[in-house]
Amino acid sequence: MIDDDWPTPMPRRGDVDRSGDYAVFAASPAPQTPGGAHQASATGSQMLEAPRRTRRGTSPLGWVGAGLLAVWLVAMPLTSTATQLAQNTQAMVMVLAVLGVNLATGYGGMISLGHGVFVAVGSFATAYAAADMGLPWAVSILAGAVLAGTLGAVVGLPALRIKGIYLALVTLGLAIVFQPLSKRFTAFTGGVSGRTVDAEMIAPTWFGTSRWSEGLYRYLICVAVVVMALWLVQQLVDSRPGRAMRAVRDDDTAAAVYGVNLTTNRLATFAASAALAGLAGALQVVLVPFASQESFPPQESLVLYATAVLGGLGSIWGSVLGVAIREAAAAAGSGLASIDGLGAISELFDLFDDERLLFGAALIVLTFVFPRGLASAIVGRARRRDA
Amino acid sequence: MEWQWDVLPQFAFNGLREGAVFAAVALALVLIFKATTLINFATGELAMLGAFLMYILNVEQGMWLWLSIVLAMLISAGIGAAVERALVRPFDPDDHLPVVLITLGLFLIVNAVAGDIWDYQLRPVNEPFGTFPSWAPSSQELKEVADGSISCVKVSSGNFVEATAGAADATTCELAGRTYWTILNANVDYRTLGTWVTLAVALAALFMVLGRTKAGLAFRAVSSSAESARLVGVNTGRTLGFGWALASVFGTLGAALVAPSLNGVNPNMMQFILIYALAGAALGGLDSLGGAIIGGIVVGLIKGVVVSWFFVQVMGWAFFSILQLATAFMLILVVLLFRPSGLFGTRRIERV
């Protein structure tokens, strides 16, 4: 390694060091491809140092976003019917699955197009634990996350050697293979038509007994779990293992030279990201007592990946933003589809009542406009792509 | 454990037929990978679109089947080139992530649009290789019909498809002539032979194009080194568009040939085949055209002989019949883990 490969910029006085706060709306470079092996080695060399936090800047737009989020969190349950509440909560917990993709791809540099599989495993495991084994909900949810995480560690094994587009290929293969396979294990998955879950999370009586208050109870639990997971991931990526993770993403050779154990790091990253996806699946079962392989076609995994990318890889709030975009797009699409009486145009609009179509289109359009994710574009503080 | 040698040829022939289809789709993947080191994840969906074009022209519009297949291939070529021009060329070829996103977006869009237009029901298509011509001897067929072991039914458009014994219109089979040849005690369907012949013709045409035409020379130059090719005046963009067009042609051919075996076309029809084709392409080496063909055929044989014959018939492990897809997936994994360049691919040396 010659010196030219290490264009480490010397920090100047007055510079705000941001190597430690990747997370706050500052999108990091996307995962490395072999073409640009050393372009980000500057950050790689800084990452193992403890971050010198000076000031955590949140832009005005960030505050607006946080405000909107807070308003939504309070207003949504108050204005929803019991059914809408369950649906909206389901959408909300997908933040966890997207965060899982983000952790593997955005922070770990391992493209995963198969995270829908981990969501499914979390769902089925929780359903089995809660209904068939009669375990308490807290244990069942944990079981879902742990089982998905374990599977993630197994799937992560190939990621030790297979990288970049090849890993994308393998994980997409996993997503495609999973669905027909899951139809066969009827005891777990209920086969083709899925299974109902004969267990319900009951709110304590002082919480009210209406369907809505039951829903509110589950909503609050889900909010608590999601917030806790976001906080934990934030802590993780700011910690030493988190910096090591990003160093491995940017340049694994350099990271190994700095003493990072690549095997442990990659496996742990993948396991944690799969566990997050499994947690999302587990909460889905809490919200709607039904699990079916039909909810997890390969397209769903791709939509998860797309959501993570659209929101912004390497940014925790990007995952939240991604899910918000997903829901807004779905709502806008069905709104468009409900416009009738325009003849052929209405028929064209009907096409938009399909989340996958919208997401495919959004993916292409936004790849053209903001190749590095929406979060970076909104805040306008994209980290430099090429050092 | 009982070696059932007598049924082996049947499984082998079936495997070889499927292998030919996998080879065509694997070729579609490799044609794009070779030029751009990019895996087109939408290969299967674009091929599915081609199969639907064939369905529209043939079944809905009543065009002659072969003309509609060729037309579908040509239209797909146009679509492939257009996709390359509009969606892929604007991006830096060395930065894979945007283009991966584009092909994933295409995957979602094409699948969703096809699902919207044609829903997810299987739509029966006509068999391109229905029967031997009427002058072929058909005694074998009549005997089989008398046994009740095989029969044929007439579908609305006038072609014949194989059906189970005792079907309502079994007598039409006698008129149709036989649908298979008996080799080594195994029935080699006309469909099997036809698939092989069609693929062989298409491959001959491909290698003629690549070897004898200027566009083919440019394609080989760009896939060996895009920079050098550009330096000597090759229009790399147009050449890559040509590669995408060729790839779409082969994808559509594979989809059109496999559709009758799948009992029709469906927006999700190519997803499983994509896995087998990826396995074939990985096995042959992702940047070797010959490797893709051999890899695809070997994957077909593994599916037919190793899994369906050896594991299920000989060893009696019935559960393996549901693990065919998983076997292909494991093959991809093993190849990429232990020999990423496949059997015939170029070894890449990573400099750090």
XYZ file of C-alpha atoms in Angstrom:
739
model
C 0.000 0.000 0.000
C 1.611 3.225 -1.046
C 0.900 6.618 0.364
C -0.996 7.779 -2.699
C -3.772 5.392 -1.816
C -4.467 7.178 1.415
C -5.619 10.654 0.631
C -6.488 11.264 4.253
C -7.501 14.873 4.594
C -6.046 16.570 7.608
C -8.829 18.043 9.688
C -8.671 21.794 9.588
C -9.509 23.945 12.482
C -13.153 24.862 12.456
C -14.143 21.782 10.501
C -17.087 19.976 11.921
C -16.159 16.357 12.173
C -18.998 14.254 10.968
C -17.374 10.892 10.870
C -19.370 9.878 13.887
C -22.779 11.104 12.967
C -23.452 9.504 9.683
C -26.856 8.730 10.965
C -28.499 12.079 11.086
C -29.804 12.621 7.586
C -26.331 12.495 6.134
C -26.336 9.783 3.562
C -23.097 7.938 3.254
C -21.634 6.624 0.056
C -23.457 3.564 -1.159
C -21.771 0.174 -0.980
C -18.543 -0.116 -2.788
C -18.141 -1.827 -6.050
C -14.813 -3.227 -7.136
C -14.350 -0.287 -9.495
C -13.824 2.236 -6.759
C -11.899 0.226 -4.254
C -10.136 3.013 -2.470
C -12.315 5.978 -3.067
C -13.559 6.107 0.470
C -10.526 4.909 2.308
C -10.232 8.314 3.882
C -13.349 7.723 5.896
C -12.207 4.160 6.465
C -9.117 5.311 8.256
C -11.031 7.736 10.406
C -13.764 5.440 11.399
C -11.904 3.390 13.910
C -11.143 6.428 15.992
C -13.705 7.399 18.519
C -15.947 10.027 16.993
C -15.252 13.501 18.183
C -18.718 14.801 18.514
C -18.871 18.466 18.296
C -22.317 19.436 17.289
C -25.014 17.279 15.913
C -26.579 19.382 13.224
C -30.152 18.869 12.222
C -31.256 20.977 9.342
C -34.556 22.887 9.390
C -35.997 20.330 7.016
C -34.992 17.639 9.462
C -36.943 19.398 12.189
C -39.941 19.724 9.905
C -39.736 15.997 9.210
C -39.477 15.169 12.886
C -42.441 17.423 13.598
C -44.557 15.778 10.923
C -43.609 12.373 12.255
C -44.632 13.347 15.780
C -47.945 14.745 14.544
C -48.603 11.570 12.584
C -47.758 9.350 15.550
C -50.387 11.131 17.670
C -53.000 11.968 15.061
C -53.031 8.662 13.190
C -54.542 6.497 15.966
C -56.987 9.206 16.962
C -58.398 9.558 13.459
C -58.388 5.908 12.442
C -60.953 3.178 12.756
C -59.815 -0.075 14.346
C -59.092 -1.663 10.952
C -57.215 1.353 9.625
C -55.245 1.479 12.839
C -54.083 -2.104 12.388
C -53.167 -1.457 8.758
C -51.271 1.732 9.510
C -49.442 0.068 12.346
C -48.479 -2.771 10.024
C -47.055 -0.231 7.618
C -45.169 1.397 10.463
C -43.470 -1.768 11.668
C -42.084 -2.287 8.169
C -39.639 0.444 9.181
C -37.836 -2.345 11.020
C -37.526 -4.544 7.945
C -36.305 -1.609 5.873
C -33.865 -0.725 8.628
C -32.650 -4.322 8.421
C -31.965 -3.973 4.707
C -30.317 -0.641 5.411
C -28.068 -2.137 8.077
C -26.881 -4.914 5.782
C -26.613 -2.840 2.615
C -26.103 0.742 3.721
C -23.834 0.140 6.695
C -22.465 -3.322 5.991
C -22.097 -3.010 2.227
C -23.791 -6.352 1.617
C -26.606 -6.057 -0.925
C -29.558 -8.095 0.255
C -32.495 -8.581 -2.073
C -33.930 -11.303 0.140
C -34.986 -9.652 3.365
C -38.613 -10.543 2.762
C -37.561 -14.088 3.651
C -36.498 -12.998 7.113
C -39.742 -11.097 7.608
C -41.587 -14.276 6.653
C -39.519 -16.430 9.000
C -40.187 -13.977 11.835
C -43.922 -14.118 11.097
C -44.158 -17.883 10.916
C -41.956 -18.476 13.951
C -43.941 -16.032 16.067
C -47.213 -17.522 14.884
C -45.972 -21.000 15.756
C -44.625 -19.979 19.152
C -47.682 -17.976 20.172
C -50.452 -20.184 18.807
C -49.113 -23.732 18.636
C -46.770 -23.655 21.604
C -48.799 -21.215 23.643
C -45.836 -19.111 24.669
C -46.351 -15.582 25.949
C -46.226 -12.840 23.327
C -42.990 -11.261 24.481
C -41.233 -14.623 24.182
C -42.860 -15.395 20.833
C -41.826 -12.068 19.336
C -38.297 -12.550 20.578
C -38.312 -16.074 19.181
C -39.304 -14.722 15.775
C -36.504 -12.181 15.797
C -33.920 -14.640 17.110
C -34.813 -17.345 14.608
C -34.671 -14.863 11.724
C -31.345 -13.600 13.067
C -29.948 -17.124 13.238
C -31.060 -17.793 9.694
C -29.479 -14.470 8.771
C -26.157 -15.613 10.191
C -26.391 -18.765 8.049
C -27.299 -16.772 4.954
C -24.531 -14.350 5.856
C -21.947 -17.125 5.543
C -21.771 -16.857 1.758
C -21.506 -13.088 2.148
C -18.066 -13.663 3.616
C -16.798 -14.549 0.182
C -19.457 -13.438 -2.256
C -19.671 -9.715 -2.793
C -21.395 -7.008 -4.703
C -23.620 -8.009 -7.550
C -22.986 -11.710 -6.925
C -24.376 -11.410 -3.427
C -27.377 -9.612 -4.913
C -27.828 -12.616 -7.174
C -27.637 -15.097 -4.297
C -30.049 -13.189 -2.077
C -32.519 -12.705 -4.935
C -32.264 -16.453 -5.491
C -33.093 -16.998 -1.833
C -36.152 -14.779 -2.161
C -37.380 -16.683 -5.225
C -36.681 -20.134 -3.764
C -38.327 -19.378 -0.435
C -41.923 -19.044 -1.566
C -42.477 -22.456 -3.195
C -40.496 -24.066 -0.400
C -42.585 -22.429 2.312
C -45.773 -23.779 0.755
C -44.612 -27.289 1.629
C -43.963 -26.885 5.335
C -47.624 -26.772 6.193
C -47.180 -27.262 9.936
C -45.361 -23.947 10.143
C -46.764 -21.936 7.308
C -50.239 -23.291 6.698
C -49.251 -24.217 3.159
C -50.635 -22.417 0.154
C -53.489 -20.602 1.851
C -51.610 -19.520 4.958
C -52.503 -19.953 8.581
C -54.539 -18.083 11.102
C -52.987 -17.516 14.488
C -55.170 -18.696 17.350
C -53.752 -16.272 19.820
C -54.446 -12.633 20.348
C -52.612 -10.016 22.257
C -55.189 -8.843 24.786
C -54.945 -5.408 26.295
C -55.383 -5.127 30.064
C -58.981 -4.329 30.972
C -58.209 -0.839 32.277
C -57.119 0.002 28.753
C -60.602 -0.425 27.420
C -62.265 -3.315 25.710
C -63.336 -1.890 22.364
C -61.601 -3.098 19.198
C -60.132 0.346 18.774
C -58.546 0.449 22.219
C -57.162 -3.053 21.701
C -55.674 -1.741 18.467
C -54.300 1.299 20.252
C -52.656 -0.951 22.803
C -50.919 -2.944 20.096
C -50.021 0.268 18.317
C -48.329 1.647 21.420
C -46.397 -1.573 21.891
C -45.270 -1.487 18.273
C -44.244 2.167 18.562
C -42.245 1.293 21.664
C -40.530 -1.625 19.903
C -39.784 0.403 16.781
C -38.415 3.355 18.724
C -36.293 1.053 20.820
C -34.961 -0.712 17.732
C -34.169 2.606 16.049
C -32.371 3.770 19.163
C -30.425 0.503 19.440
C -29.370 0.622 15.802
C -28.333 4.240 16.261
C -26.203 3.202 19.223
C -24.810 0.269 17.253
C -23.719 2.254 14.236
C -22.144 4.923 16.433
C -20.232 2.381 18.444
C -16.913 0.783 17.690
C -18.482 -2.267 15.965
C -20.589 0.115 13.901
C -17.555 2.060 12.754
C -15.817 -1.223 11.996
C -18.872 -2.216 9.960
C -18.608 0.885 7.809
C -14.874 0.456 7.481
C -15.444 -3.082 6.171
C -17.992 -1.711 3.734
C -15.643 0.943 2.404
C -12.529 -1.138 2.139
C -12.359 -4.531 3.761
C -8.639 -4.945 3.290
C -7.927 -1.686 5.012
C -10.350 -2.611 7.797
C -8.605 -5.946 8.290
C -5.287 -4.157 8.516
C -6.769 -2.026 11.261
C -7.641 -5.147 13.189
C -11.289 -5.666 12.312
C -12.301 -9.312 12.264
C -14.054 -9.477 8.921
C -15.807 -12.799 9.549
C -17.372 -11.812 12.860
C -18.198 -8.373 11.627
C -19.979 -9.462 8.463
C -21.855 -12.321 10.136
C -22.968 -10.170 13.044
C -24.104 -7.407 10.713
C -26.133 -9.780 8.600
C -27.599 -11.523 11.639
C -28.618 -8.218 13.210
C -30.180 -7.014 9.994
C -32.097 -10.271 9.581
C -33.242 -10.103 13.200
C -34.659 -6.629 12.566
C -36.583 -7.965 9.583
C -37.761 -10.910 11.679
C -38.945 -8.505 14.364
C -41.023 -6.717 11.736
C -42.549 -10.048 10.751
C -43.248 -10.938 14.368
C -45.077 -7.662 14.951
C -47.133 -8.225 11.811
C -48.524 -11.359 13.448
C -49.286 -9.433 16.622
C -51.271 -6.909 14.601
C -53.109 -9.249 12.256
C -53.393 -12.850 13.432
C -52.748 -14.338 10.022
C -49.581 -15.359 8.220
C -49.333 -16.578 4.661
C -46.592 -17.208 2.147
C -48.622 -15.094 -0.258
C -47.458 -11.967 1.537
C -43.837 -12.769 0.767
C -43.299 -13.158 -2.953
C -39.840 -12.195 -4.229
C -41.302 -8.869 -5.334
C -41.877 -7.985 -1.679
C -38.182 -8.415 -0.942
C -37.376 -6.170 -3.873
C -39.821 -3.549 -2.628
C -38.117 -3.669 0.784
C -34.767 -3.091 -0.852
C -36.209 -0.325 -2.989
C -37.700 1.333 0.090
C -34.345 1.305 1.833
C -32.604 2.750 -1.199
C -35.221 5.411 -1.848
C -35.089 6.562 1.736
C -31.334 6.662 1.683
C -28.859 3.947 2.512
C -26.598 4.453 5.465
C -29.033 6.690 7.271
C -31.382 5.520 9.984
C -33.925 8.241 9.327
C -33.677 7.301 5.674
C -35.444 4.044 6.491
C -38.261 5.911 8.225
C -38.477 8.282 5.298
C -38.494 5.354 2.878
C -41.509 3.772 4.546
C -43.263 7.152 4.651
C -42.673 7.511 0.907
C -43.914 3.977 0.357
C -47.165 4.676 2.155
C -47.632 8.077 0.550
C -47.028 6.576 -2.883
C -49.478 3.767 -2.239
C -52.104 6.259 -1.077
C -51.484 8.528 -4.043
C -51.653 5.546 -6.381
C -54.989 4.317 -5.104
C -56.214 7.911 -5.140
C -55.326 8.190 -8.808
C -56.907 4.833 -9.515
C -60.185 5.950 -7.975
C -60.538 8.789 -10.490
C -63.095 7.604 -12.994
C -64.732 9.039 -16.049
C -61.661 10.097 -17.974
C -61.768 7.174 -20.375
C -58.389 5.809 -21.317
C -56.626 8.055 -18.827
C -58.613 6.517 -15.989
C -57.571 3.093 -17.162
C -53.985 4.237 -17.155
C -54.484 5.564 -13.642
C -55.866 2.192 -12.599
C -52.411 0.772 -13.208
C -51.097 2.903 -10.373
C -53.153 1.042 -7.814
C -50.259 -1.318 -7.522
C -47.523 -0.663 -5.061
C -44.992 -2.750 -6.960
C -45.521 -0.851 -10.158
C -45.208 2.454 -8.338
C -42.102 1.296 -6.605
C -40.503 0.010 -9.748
C -41.212 3.322 -11.440
C -40.098 5.345 -8.437
C -36.910 3.311 -8.243
C -36.038 4.085 -11.832
C -37.006 7.749 -11.722
C -35.246 8.414 -8.447
C -32.154 6.512 -9.529
C -31.951 9.001 -12.361
C -32.614 12.060 -10.256
C -30.961 11.213 -6.954
C -28.624 8.268 -7.469
C -27.731 8.289 -3.764
C -31.123 8.204 -2.123
C -33.731 10.744 -1.296
C -32.542 11.633 2.186
C -29.291 13.016 0.868
C -31.111 15.041 -1.744
C -33.625 16.539 0.659
C -31.103 17.623 3.182
C -28.608 18.532 0.529
C -25.707 17.482 2.633
C -24.669 14.422 0.692
C -21.245 13.342 1.705
C -18.802 13.518 -1.098
C -19.000 10.494 -3.334
C -15.467 10.561 -4.543
C -12.727 11.476 -2.190
C -32.521 -48.760 -3.251
C -33.186 -50.039 -6.704
C -31.399 -48.800 -9.770
C -34.138 -48.059 -12.201
C -32.012 -47.965 -15.305
C -34.988 -48.522 -17.577
C -36.494 -45.121 -16.809
C -33.202 -43.234 -16.801
C -33.287 -42.260 -20.496
C -36.722 -40.726 -20.029
C -35.498 -38.548 -17.186
C -32.379 -37.668 -19.129
C -34.373 -36.570 -22.164
C -36.684 -34.456 -20.035
C -33.662 -32.932 -18.337
C -32.061 -32.160 -21.666
C -35.233 -30.497 -22.917
C -35.468 -28.270 -19.866
C -31.737 -27.733 -20.049
C -32.100 -26.307 -23.543
C -34.516 -23.697 -22.220
C -32.255 -22.894 -19.277
C -29.400 -22.530 -21.729
C -31.342 -19.988 -23.791
C -32.169 -17.871 -20.739
C -28.644 -18.286 -19.348
C -27.374 -17.021 -22.673
C -29.560 -13.949 -22.261
C -27.909 -13.299 -18.896
C -24.402 -13.909 -20.184
C -24.755 -11.755 -23.298
C -25.387 -8.794 -21.026
C -22.902 -9.764 -18.343
C -20.131 -10.350 -20.843
C -20.351 -6.849 -22.203
C -21.037 -4.921 -19.022
C -20.269 -7.204 -16.009
C -23.835 -6.517 -15.023
C -26.476 -9.065 -14.121
C -29.789 -8.091 -15.612
C -32.196 -9.109 -12.885
C -35.095 -8.297 -15.191
C -34.041 -10.925 -17.751
C -36.800 -13.292 -16.718
C -39.472 -10.609 -16.737
C -38.454 -9.293 -20.154
C -38.576 -12.862 -21.448
C -42.015 -13.262 -19.905
C -43.103 -10.143 -21.763
C -41.840 -11.743 -24.968
C -43.856 -14.879 -24.271
C -46.951 -12.729 -23.775
C -46.276 -11.016 -27.099
C -46.255 -14.449 -28.677
C -49.490 -15.257 -26.846
C -51.173 -12.085 -28.108
C -50.094 -12.561 -31.702
C -50.816 -16.267 -31.860
C -53.728 -16.995 -29.564
C -55.543 -13.666 -29.575
C -54.802 -12.515 -33.123
C -54.584 -15.931 -34.708
C -51.237 -15.379 -36.400
C -49.226 -18.423 -37.467
C -47.402 -19.644 -34.358
C -43.873 -19.539 -35.719
C -44.343 -16.140 -37.280
C -45.634 -14.865 -33.951
C -42.627 -16.333 -32.117
C -40.223 -14.669 -34.534
C -42.120 -11.393 -34.360
C -42.156 -11.561 -30.564
C -38.391 -12.105 -30.625
C -37.904 -9.085 -32.887
C -40.146 -6.848 -30.780
C -38.312 -8.021 -27.651
C -35.043 -7.130 -29.316
C -36.402 -3.635 -29.788
C -37.530 -3.491 -26.176
C -34.136 -4.714 -24.986
C -32.280 -2.123 -27.044
C -34.672 0.594 -25.895
C -34.182 -0.359 -22.247
C -30.441 -0.203 -22.709
C -30.601 3.154 -24.444
C -33.067 4.815 -22.099
C -32.316 3.297 -18.718
C -28.852 1.774 -18.648
C -26.620 3.853 -20.871
C -26.926 7.087 -18.873
C -25.098 5.483 -15.950
C -21.431 4.952 -15.357
C -20.817 1.299 -16.254
C -18.265 0.916 -13.456
C -20.780 1.845 -10.790
C -23.064 -1.150 -10.507
C -25.502 0.017 -7.885
C -27.628 2.370 -10.008
C -27.964 -0.170 -12.783
C -28.867 -2.923 -10.331
C -31.603 -0.622 -9.055
C -32.786 0.041 -12.590
C -33.073 -3.642 -13.426
C -34.847 -4.312 -10.128
C -37.242 -1.479 -10.917
C -37.843 -3.009 -14.336
C -38.469 -6.386 -12.700
C -41.165 -4.838 -10.508
C -42.732 -2.721 -13.253
C -42.891 -5.403 -15.924
C -44.240 -7.952 -13.474
C -46.857 -5.564 -12.098
C -47.988 -4.328 -15.512
C -48.249 -7.872 -16.830
C -50.197 -8.841 -13.715
C -52.531 -5.887 -14.249
C -53.160 -6.607 -17.887
C -53.256 -10.402 -17.917
C -53.833 -11.244 -14.227
C -52.037 -14.172 -12.671
C -54.003 -17.032 -14.195
C -52.253 -19.434 -16.516
C -53.207 -18.723 -20.105
C -52.831 -21.775 -22.322
C -50.659 -21.410 -25.385
C -50.314 -23.509 -28.488
C -47.704 -26.184 -28.757
C -45.164 -25.283 -31.418
C -44.131 -28.909 -31.911
C -47.484 -30.640 -31.651
C -47.176 -33.670 -33.807
C -45.126 -35.416 -36.370
C -46.354 -34.708 -39.831
C -49.081 -36.963 -41.080
C -46.744 -39.047 -43.270
C -44.750 -40.221 -40.263
C -45.523 -43.803 -39.215
C -47.924 -43.758 -36.335
C -48.423 -47.362 -35.288
C -46.782 -46.764 -31.946
C -49.168 -43.965 -31.188
C -52.261 -45.996 -32.013
C -51.130 -48.827 -29.789
C -50.531 -46.460 -26.927
C -53.952 -44.977 -27.396
C -55.499 -48.406 -27.348
C -53.728 -49.069 -24.062
C -55.227 -45.897 -22.747
C -51.820 -44.857 -21.525
C -51.689 -41.670 -23.541
C -54.115 -39.576 -25.446
C -54.333 -36.209 -27.033
C -56.916 -33.506 -26.951
C -57.590 -30.908 -29.519
C -57.369 -27.347 -28.335
C -59.462 -24.634 -29.857
C -56.902 -23.282 -32.278
C -56.298 -26.577 -34.006
C -53.065 -27.666 -32.418
C -52.750 -30.742 -30.284
C -51.438 -31.030 -26.794
C -50.674 -34.091 -24.777
C -53.179 -34.959 -22.110
C -53.830 -37.702 -19.605
C -55.562 -40.898 -20.511
C -59.282 -40.945 -20.884
C -59.639 -37.328 -21.915
C -62.905 -36.495 -23.589
C -61.553 -36.040 -27.064
C -59.122 -38.934 -27.077
C -59.951 -40.125 -30.554
C -58.536 -37.016 -32.182
C -55.157 -38.310 -31.162
C -55.241 -40.923 -33.843
C -55.689 -38.222 -36.407
C -52.902 -36.176 -34.943
C -50.220 -38.736 -35.517
C -47.797 -39.554 -32.817
C -46.200 -36.934 -30.625
C -43.045 -38.765 -29.694
C -40.310 -40.981 -30.892
C -39.200 -44.024 -28.975
C -35.488 -44.109 -28.295
C -33.985 -46.446 -25.682
C -37.459 -47.279 -24.503
C -38.056 -43.655 -23.687
C -40.518 -41.346 -25.338
C -38.716 -38.436 -26.864
C -41.461 -35.901 -27.354
C -41.631 -33.984 -30.550
C -41.504 -31.020 -28.222
C -38.127 -32.174 -26.892
C -36.670 -32.682 -30.335
C -38.152 -29.423 -31.541
C -36.700 -27.508 -28.599
C -33.247 -28.899 -29.308
C -33.436 -28.179 -33.012
C -34.758 -24.672 -32.450
C -32.063 -23.879 -29.925
C -29.389 -25.306 -32.210
C -30.593 -23.155 -35.095
C -30.715 -20.079 -32.873
C -27.216 -20.756 -31.568
C -25.874 -21.225 -35.058
C -27.443 -17.912 -36.006
C -25.983 -16.240 -32.909
C -22.479 -17.445 -33.597
C -22.817 -16.442 -37.229
C -23.833 -12.973 -36.145
C -21.066 -12.680 -33.573
C -18.410 -14.223 -35.764
C -19.214 -12.969 -39.231
C -20.812 -9.565 -38.945
C -19.357 -6.203 -38.138
C -21.787 -5.695 -35.270
C -20.726 -9.059 -33.849
C -17.082 -8.112 -34.103
C -17.814 -4.845 -32.333
C -19.663 -6.752 -29.617
C -16.723 -9.070 -29.068
C -14.364 -6.105 -29.010
C -16.455 -4.238 -26.442
C -16.832 -7.265 -24.224
C -13.115 -7.896 -24.266
C -12.233 -4.304 -23.493
C -14.680 -1.439 -23.731
C -11.969 1.209 -23.422
C -9.823 -0.155 -26.229
C -12.857 -0.710 -28.422
C -13.895 2.903 -27.965
C -10.363 3.998 -28.721
C -10.408 2.344 -32.125
C -13.722 3.914 -32.983
C -16.327 1.349 -31.977
C -19.571 2.939 -30.890
C -19.750 1.204 -27.496
C -23.203 2.482 -26.600
C -24.794 1.169 -29.762
C -22.919 -2.111 -29.408
C -24.171 -2.627 -25.869
C -27.686 -1.919 -27.120
C -27.102 -4.630 -29.700
C -26.045 -7.002 -26.895
C -29.233 -6.234 -24.965
C -31.270 -6.869 -28.105
C -29.596 -10.242 -28.642
C -30.146 -11.120 -24.997
C -33.840 -10.258 -25.225
C -34.150 -12.423 -28.329
C -32.786 -15.434 -26.494
C -34.817 -14.775 -23.379
C -37.993 -14.583 -25.441
C -37.068 -17.725 -27.347
C -36.554 -19.597 -24.088
C -39.847 -18.327 -22.671
C -41.761 -19.171 -25.848
C -40.312 -22.690 -25.909
C -40.999 -23.383 -22.254
C -44.524 -21.935 -22.146
C -46.296 -25.120 -23.356
C -44.483 -27.188 -20.723
C -45.694 -24.780 -18.058
C -49.241 -25.185 -19.423
C -49.351 -21.573 -20.448
C -48.046 -18.083 -19.877
C -48.275 -16.245 -16.577
C -46.549 -13.105 -15.236
C -44.545 -15.176 -12.754
C -43.657 -17.927 -15.205
C -39.992 -17.031 -15.550
C -39.028 -16.604 -11.900
C -38.151 -20.227 -11.287
C -36.560 -20.548 -14.689
C -34.465 -17.498 -13.889
C -32.992 -19.378 -10.932
C -32.119 -22.395 -13.058
C -30.706 -20.125 -15.741
C -28.653 -18.202 -13.177
C -27.344 -21.528 -11.926
C -26.440 -22.492 -15.484
C -24.787 -19.165 -16.191
C -22.850 -19.260 -12.920
C -21.755 -22.827 -13.540
C -20.551 -22.071 -17.037
C -18.874 -18.867 -15.965
C -20.837 -15.657 -16.200
C -18.855 -14.299 -19.117
C -18.659 -17.366 -21.328
C -21.288 -17.880 -24.034
C -20.401 -21.531 -24.559
C -20.274 -21.947 -20.807
C -23.839 -20.656 -20.499
C -25.084 -23.226 -23.002
C -23.253 -26.113 -21.370
C -24.123 -24.829 -17.902
C -27.812 -24.557 -18.763
C -27.896 -28.083 -20.160
C -25.984 -29.454 -17.164
C -28.455 -27.770 -14.806
C -31.289 -29.380 -16.762
C -29.586 -32.758 -16.415
C -28.975 -32.214 -12.713
C -32.641 -31.377 -12.282
C -33.832 -34.319 -14.394
C -31.304 -37.018 -13.631
C -29.678 -36.271 -10.294
C -32.707 -34.911 -8.466
C -35.742 -36.440 -10.149
C -34.178 -39.779 -11.071
C -31.420 -40.521 -8.587
C -32.699 -38.871 -5.421
C -36.419 -39.387 -5.925
C -36.714 -42.575 -7.996
C -33.615 -44.523 -6.985
C -33.035 -43.412 -3.441
C -36.719 -42.962 -2.766
C -36.325 -39.550 -1.134
C -39.650 -38.149 -2.203
C -39.038 -34.837 -0.457
C -36.380 -34.039 -3.040
C -39.059 -33.496 -5.634
C -39.866 -30.222 -3.875
C -36.206 -29.310 -3.555
C -35.386 -28.993 -7.257
C -35.336 -25.231 -7.066
C -33.378 -25.326 -3.831
C -30.835 -27.605 -5.499
C -30.328 -25.047 -8.249
C -29.938 -22.366 -5.602
C -27.343 -24.445 -3.753
C -25.509 -24.913 -7.036
C -25.329 -21.132 -7.532
C -24.041 -20.784 -3.984
C -21.409 -23.508 -4.284
C -20.127 -22.245 -7.615
C -19.887 -18.638 -6.461
C -18.243 -19.673 -3.203
C -15.628 -22.026 -4.516
C -15.163 -21.179 -8.151
C -16.601 -17.749 -8.903
C -15.387 -17.898 -12.484
C -17.381 -21.071 -13.146
C -16.159 -23.770 -15.474
C -15.267 -21.628 -18.460
C -15.332 -18.040 -17.237
C -12.449 -15.626 -17.077
C -10.790 -15.617 -13.710
C -10.824 -12.222 -12.167
C -7.942 -11.161 -10.053
C -8.805 -8.620 -7.449
C -6.129 -6.099 -6.742
C -6.152 -4.359 -3.426
